[in-house]
Short mmCIF file of C-alpha atoms in Angstrom, two decimals:
data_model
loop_
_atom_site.label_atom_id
_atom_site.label_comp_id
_atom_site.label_asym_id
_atom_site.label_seq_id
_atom_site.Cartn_x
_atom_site.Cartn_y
_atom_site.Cartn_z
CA UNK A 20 112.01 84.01 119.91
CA UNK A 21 108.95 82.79 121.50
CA UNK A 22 109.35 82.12 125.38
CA UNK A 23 109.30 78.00 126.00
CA UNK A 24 105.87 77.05 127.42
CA UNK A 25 105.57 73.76 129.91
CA UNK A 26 103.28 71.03 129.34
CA UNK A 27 101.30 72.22 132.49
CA UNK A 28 100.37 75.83 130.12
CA UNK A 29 99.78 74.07 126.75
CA UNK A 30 96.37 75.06 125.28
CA UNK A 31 96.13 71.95 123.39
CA UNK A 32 94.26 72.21 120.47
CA UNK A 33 90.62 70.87 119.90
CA UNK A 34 89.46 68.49 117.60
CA UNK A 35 88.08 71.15 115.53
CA UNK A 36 91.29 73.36 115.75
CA UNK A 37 93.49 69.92 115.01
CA UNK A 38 91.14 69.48 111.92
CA UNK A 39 91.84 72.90 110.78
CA UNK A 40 94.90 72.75 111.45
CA UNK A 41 95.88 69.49 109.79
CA UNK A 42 93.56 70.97 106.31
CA UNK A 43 95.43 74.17 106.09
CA UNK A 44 98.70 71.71 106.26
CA UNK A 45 97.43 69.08 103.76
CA UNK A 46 95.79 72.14 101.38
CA UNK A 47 99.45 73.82 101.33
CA UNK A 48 101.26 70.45 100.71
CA UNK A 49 98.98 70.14 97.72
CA UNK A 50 98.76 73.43 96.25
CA UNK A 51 103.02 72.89 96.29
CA UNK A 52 103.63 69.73 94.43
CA UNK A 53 100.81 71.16 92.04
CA UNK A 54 103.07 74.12 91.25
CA UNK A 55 106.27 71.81 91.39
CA UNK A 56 104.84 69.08 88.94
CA UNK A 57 103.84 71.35 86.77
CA UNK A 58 106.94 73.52 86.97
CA UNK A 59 108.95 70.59 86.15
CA UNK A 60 106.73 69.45 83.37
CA UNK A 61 106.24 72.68 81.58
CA UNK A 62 110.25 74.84 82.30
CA UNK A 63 113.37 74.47 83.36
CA UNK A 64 112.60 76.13 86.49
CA UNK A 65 112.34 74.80 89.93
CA UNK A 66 109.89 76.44 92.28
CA UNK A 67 112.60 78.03 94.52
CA UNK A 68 113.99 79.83 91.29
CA UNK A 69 110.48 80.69 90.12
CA UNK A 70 110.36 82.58 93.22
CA UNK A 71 113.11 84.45 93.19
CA UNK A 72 112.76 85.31 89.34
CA UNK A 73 109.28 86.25 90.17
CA UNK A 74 110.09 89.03 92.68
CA UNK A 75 113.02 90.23 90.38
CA UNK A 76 111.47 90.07 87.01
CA UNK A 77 108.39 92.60 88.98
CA UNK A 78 111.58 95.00 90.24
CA UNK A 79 112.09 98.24 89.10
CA UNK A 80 116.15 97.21 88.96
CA UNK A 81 118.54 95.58 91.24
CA UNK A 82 117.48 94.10 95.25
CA UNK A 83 119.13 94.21 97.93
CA UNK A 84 119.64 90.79 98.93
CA UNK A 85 118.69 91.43 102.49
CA UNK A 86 115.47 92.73 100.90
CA UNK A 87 114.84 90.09 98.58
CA UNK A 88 115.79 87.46 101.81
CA UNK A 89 112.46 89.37 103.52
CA UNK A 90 110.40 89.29 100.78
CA UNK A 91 110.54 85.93 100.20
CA UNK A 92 110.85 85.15 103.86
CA UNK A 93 113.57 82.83 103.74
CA UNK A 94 116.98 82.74 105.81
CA UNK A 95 119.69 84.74 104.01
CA UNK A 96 121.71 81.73 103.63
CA UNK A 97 119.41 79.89 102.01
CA UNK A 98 118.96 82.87 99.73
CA UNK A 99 123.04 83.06 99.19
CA UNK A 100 122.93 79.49 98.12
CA UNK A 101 119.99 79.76 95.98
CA UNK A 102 121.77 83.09 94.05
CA UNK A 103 125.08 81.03 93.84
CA UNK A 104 123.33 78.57 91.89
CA UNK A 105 121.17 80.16 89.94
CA UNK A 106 124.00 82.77 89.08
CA UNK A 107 125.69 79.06 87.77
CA UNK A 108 122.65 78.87 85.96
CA UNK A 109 122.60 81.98 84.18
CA UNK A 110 119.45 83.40 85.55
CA UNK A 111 120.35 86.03 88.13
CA UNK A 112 123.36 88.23 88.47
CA UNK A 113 124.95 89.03 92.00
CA UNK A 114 126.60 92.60 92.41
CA UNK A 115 128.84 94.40 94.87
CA UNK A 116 127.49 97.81 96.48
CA UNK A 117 129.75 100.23 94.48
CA UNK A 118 130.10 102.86 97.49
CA UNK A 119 129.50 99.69 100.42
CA UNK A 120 131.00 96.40 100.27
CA UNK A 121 129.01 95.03 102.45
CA UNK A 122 125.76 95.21 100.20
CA UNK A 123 125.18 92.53 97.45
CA UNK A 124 122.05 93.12 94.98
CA UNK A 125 120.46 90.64 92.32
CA UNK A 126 119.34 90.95 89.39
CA UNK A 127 117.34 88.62 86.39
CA UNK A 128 119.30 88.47 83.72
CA UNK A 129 118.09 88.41 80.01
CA UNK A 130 118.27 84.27 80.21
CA UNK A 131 115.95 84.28 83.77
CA UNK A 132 113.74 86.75 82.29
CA UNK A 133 113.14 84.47 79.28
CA UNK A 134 113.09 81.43 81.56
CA UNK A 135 110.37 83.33 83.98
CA UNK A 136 108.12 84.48 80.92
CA UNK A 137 108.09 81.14 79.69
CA UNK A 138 106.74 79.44 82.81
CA UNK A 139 104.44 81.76 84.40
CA UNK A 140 101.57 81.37 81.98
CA UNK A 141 101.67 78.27 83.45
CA UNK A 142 102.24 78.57 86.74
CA UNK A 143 99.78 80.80 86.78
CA UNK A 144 97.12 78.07 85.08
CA UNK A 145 98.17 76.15 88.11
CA UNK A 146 97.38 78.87 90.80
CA UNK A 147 94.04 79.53 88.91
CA UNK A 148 92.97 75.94 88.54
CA UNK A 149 94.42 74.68 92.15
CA UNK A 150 93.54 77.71 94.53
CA UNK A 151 91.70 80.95 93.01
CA UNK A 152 89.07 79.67 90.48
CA UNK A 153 87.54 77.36 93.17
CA UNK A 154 86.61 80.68 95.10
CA UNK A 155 84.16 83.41 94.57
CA UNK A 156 85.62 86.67 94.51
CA UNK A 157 83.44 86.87 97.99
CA UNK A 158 85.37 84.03 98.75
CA UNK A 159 88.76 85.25 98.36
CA UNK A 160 88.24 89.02 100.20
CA UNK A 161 87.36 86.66 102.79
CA UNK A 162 90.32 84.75 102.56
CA UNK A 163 92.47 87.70 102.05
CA UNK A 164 90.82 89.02 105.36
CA UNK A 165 91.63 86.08 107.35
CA UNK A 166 95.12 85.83 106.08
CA UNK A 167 95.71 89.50 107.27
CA UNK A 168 94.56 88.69 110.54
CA UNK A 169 96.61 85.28 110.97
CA UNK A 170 99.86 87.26 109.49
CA UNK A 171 98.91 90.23 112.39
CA UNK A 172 97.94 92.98 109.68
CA UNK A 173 94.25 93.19 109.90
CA UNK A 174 93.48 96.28 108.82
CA UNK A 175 96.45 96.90 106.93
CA UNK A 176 94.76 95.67 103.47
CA UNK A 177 94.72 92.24 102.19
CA UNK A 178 97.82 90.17 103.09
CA UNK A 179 100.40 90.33 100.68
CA UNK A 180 99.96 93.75 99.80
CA UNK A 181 101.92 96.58 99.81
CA UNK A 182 101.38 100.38 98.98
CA UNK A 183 104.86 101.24 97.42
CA UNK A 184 105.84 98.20 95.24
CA UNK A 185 108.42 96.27 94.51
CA UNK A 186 111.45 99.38 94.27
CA UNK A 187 114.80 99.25 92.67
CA UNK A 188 118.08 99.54 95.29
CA UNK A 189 118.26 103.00 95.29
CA UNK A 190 121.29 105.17 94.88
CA UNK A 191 122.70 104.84 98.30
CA UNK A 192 123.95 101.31 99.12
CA UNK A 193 124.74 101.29 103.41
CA UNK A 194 121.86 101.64 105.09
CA UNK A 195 119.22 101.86 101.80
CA UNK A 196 115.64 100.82 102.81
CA UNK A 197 113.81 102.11 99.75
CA UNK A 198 113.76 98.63 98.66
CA UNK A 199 112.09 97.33 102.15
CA UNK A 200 108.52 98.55 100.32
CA UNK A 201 107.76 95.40 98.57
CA UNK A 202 104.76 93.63 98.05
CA UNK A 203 104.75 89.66 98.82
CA UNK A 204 104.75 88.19 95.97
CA UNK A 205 101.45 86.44 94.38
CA UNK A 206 103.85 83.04 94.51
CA UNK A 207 103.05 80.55 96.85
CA UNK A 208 106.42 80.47 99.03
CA UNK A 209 108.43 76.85 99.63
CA UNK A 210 109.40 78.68 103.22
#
């Protein structure tokens, strides 16, 4: 946890660094109810569960739940609640760790997969027409380049990348972190 600063140490942010600041804010807030209207107008999904069916649709089998929590960078609880629903739904199914009972993994079911492959041509409209189509491919290494930087990876490839992939949960359930190599998903998070 970051160490609490005092008003006397505050760098306090320019105007220019305020203006960037408050862009990057209103651009996100955008680019979110653009995805949510049209998610709502176009599936039965909401953007949370897009999310989650996203990442598990792209998985070689079963997650972790403590990988899928990282992955989509949200607290565990929130991600226990979302899976309880969306198990209520019919879209995911929640399993036990056969040889640990402390591990639970998730998995689309036929219903989410149908639900997933029915929005994302137009989700993905959305990302094109909102975000990646108003940038030249100049333009988003750039971007990528920046993003890597602000996340702390420069170096380490465009953020949201990863070299192994989206894995399955492996055979062994305690202590399994094959499924920790995981891209970030190319969904905008809610986080």
């Amino acid at each position: 946890m970051a160490e609490k600063v005092t008003s006397n140490h505050v760098r306090w942010l320019t105007d220019e660094e305020k203006a960037l600041w408050r862009d990057y804010l209103a651009i996100q807030g955008r680019l979110h109810l653009e995805i949510q209207r049209d998610l709502k107008a176009t599936s039965s999904l909401t953007e949370p569960e897009f999310e989650v069916l996203a990442i598990l649709s792209e998985a070689d089998g079963p997650l972790r739940m403590t990988a899928l929590s990282d992955v989509l960078q949200w607290e565990r609880s929130r991600l226990s609640h979302q899976v309880t629903r969306m198990v209520k739904r019919g879209l995911v199914q929640r399993t036990s760790c056969p040889t640990d009972g402390r591990g639970a993994f998730v998995s689309v079911t036929e219903e989410g997969m149908r639900e997933i492959e029915k929005a994302a041509p137009d989700h993905v409209a959305t990302v094109r027409r909102e975000f990646l189509d108003r940038l030249s491919e100049q333009d988003k290494r750039e971007l990528a380049r920046l993003l890597a930087l602000v996340e702390g990876s420069a170096g380490a490839g465009p953020a949201g990348t990863g070299s192994a992939g989206i894995v399955s949960a492996g055979d062994g359930c305690a202590g399994d972190e094959a499924n920790r190599n995981y891209p970030a998903a190319g969904v905008p998070s809610g986080a």
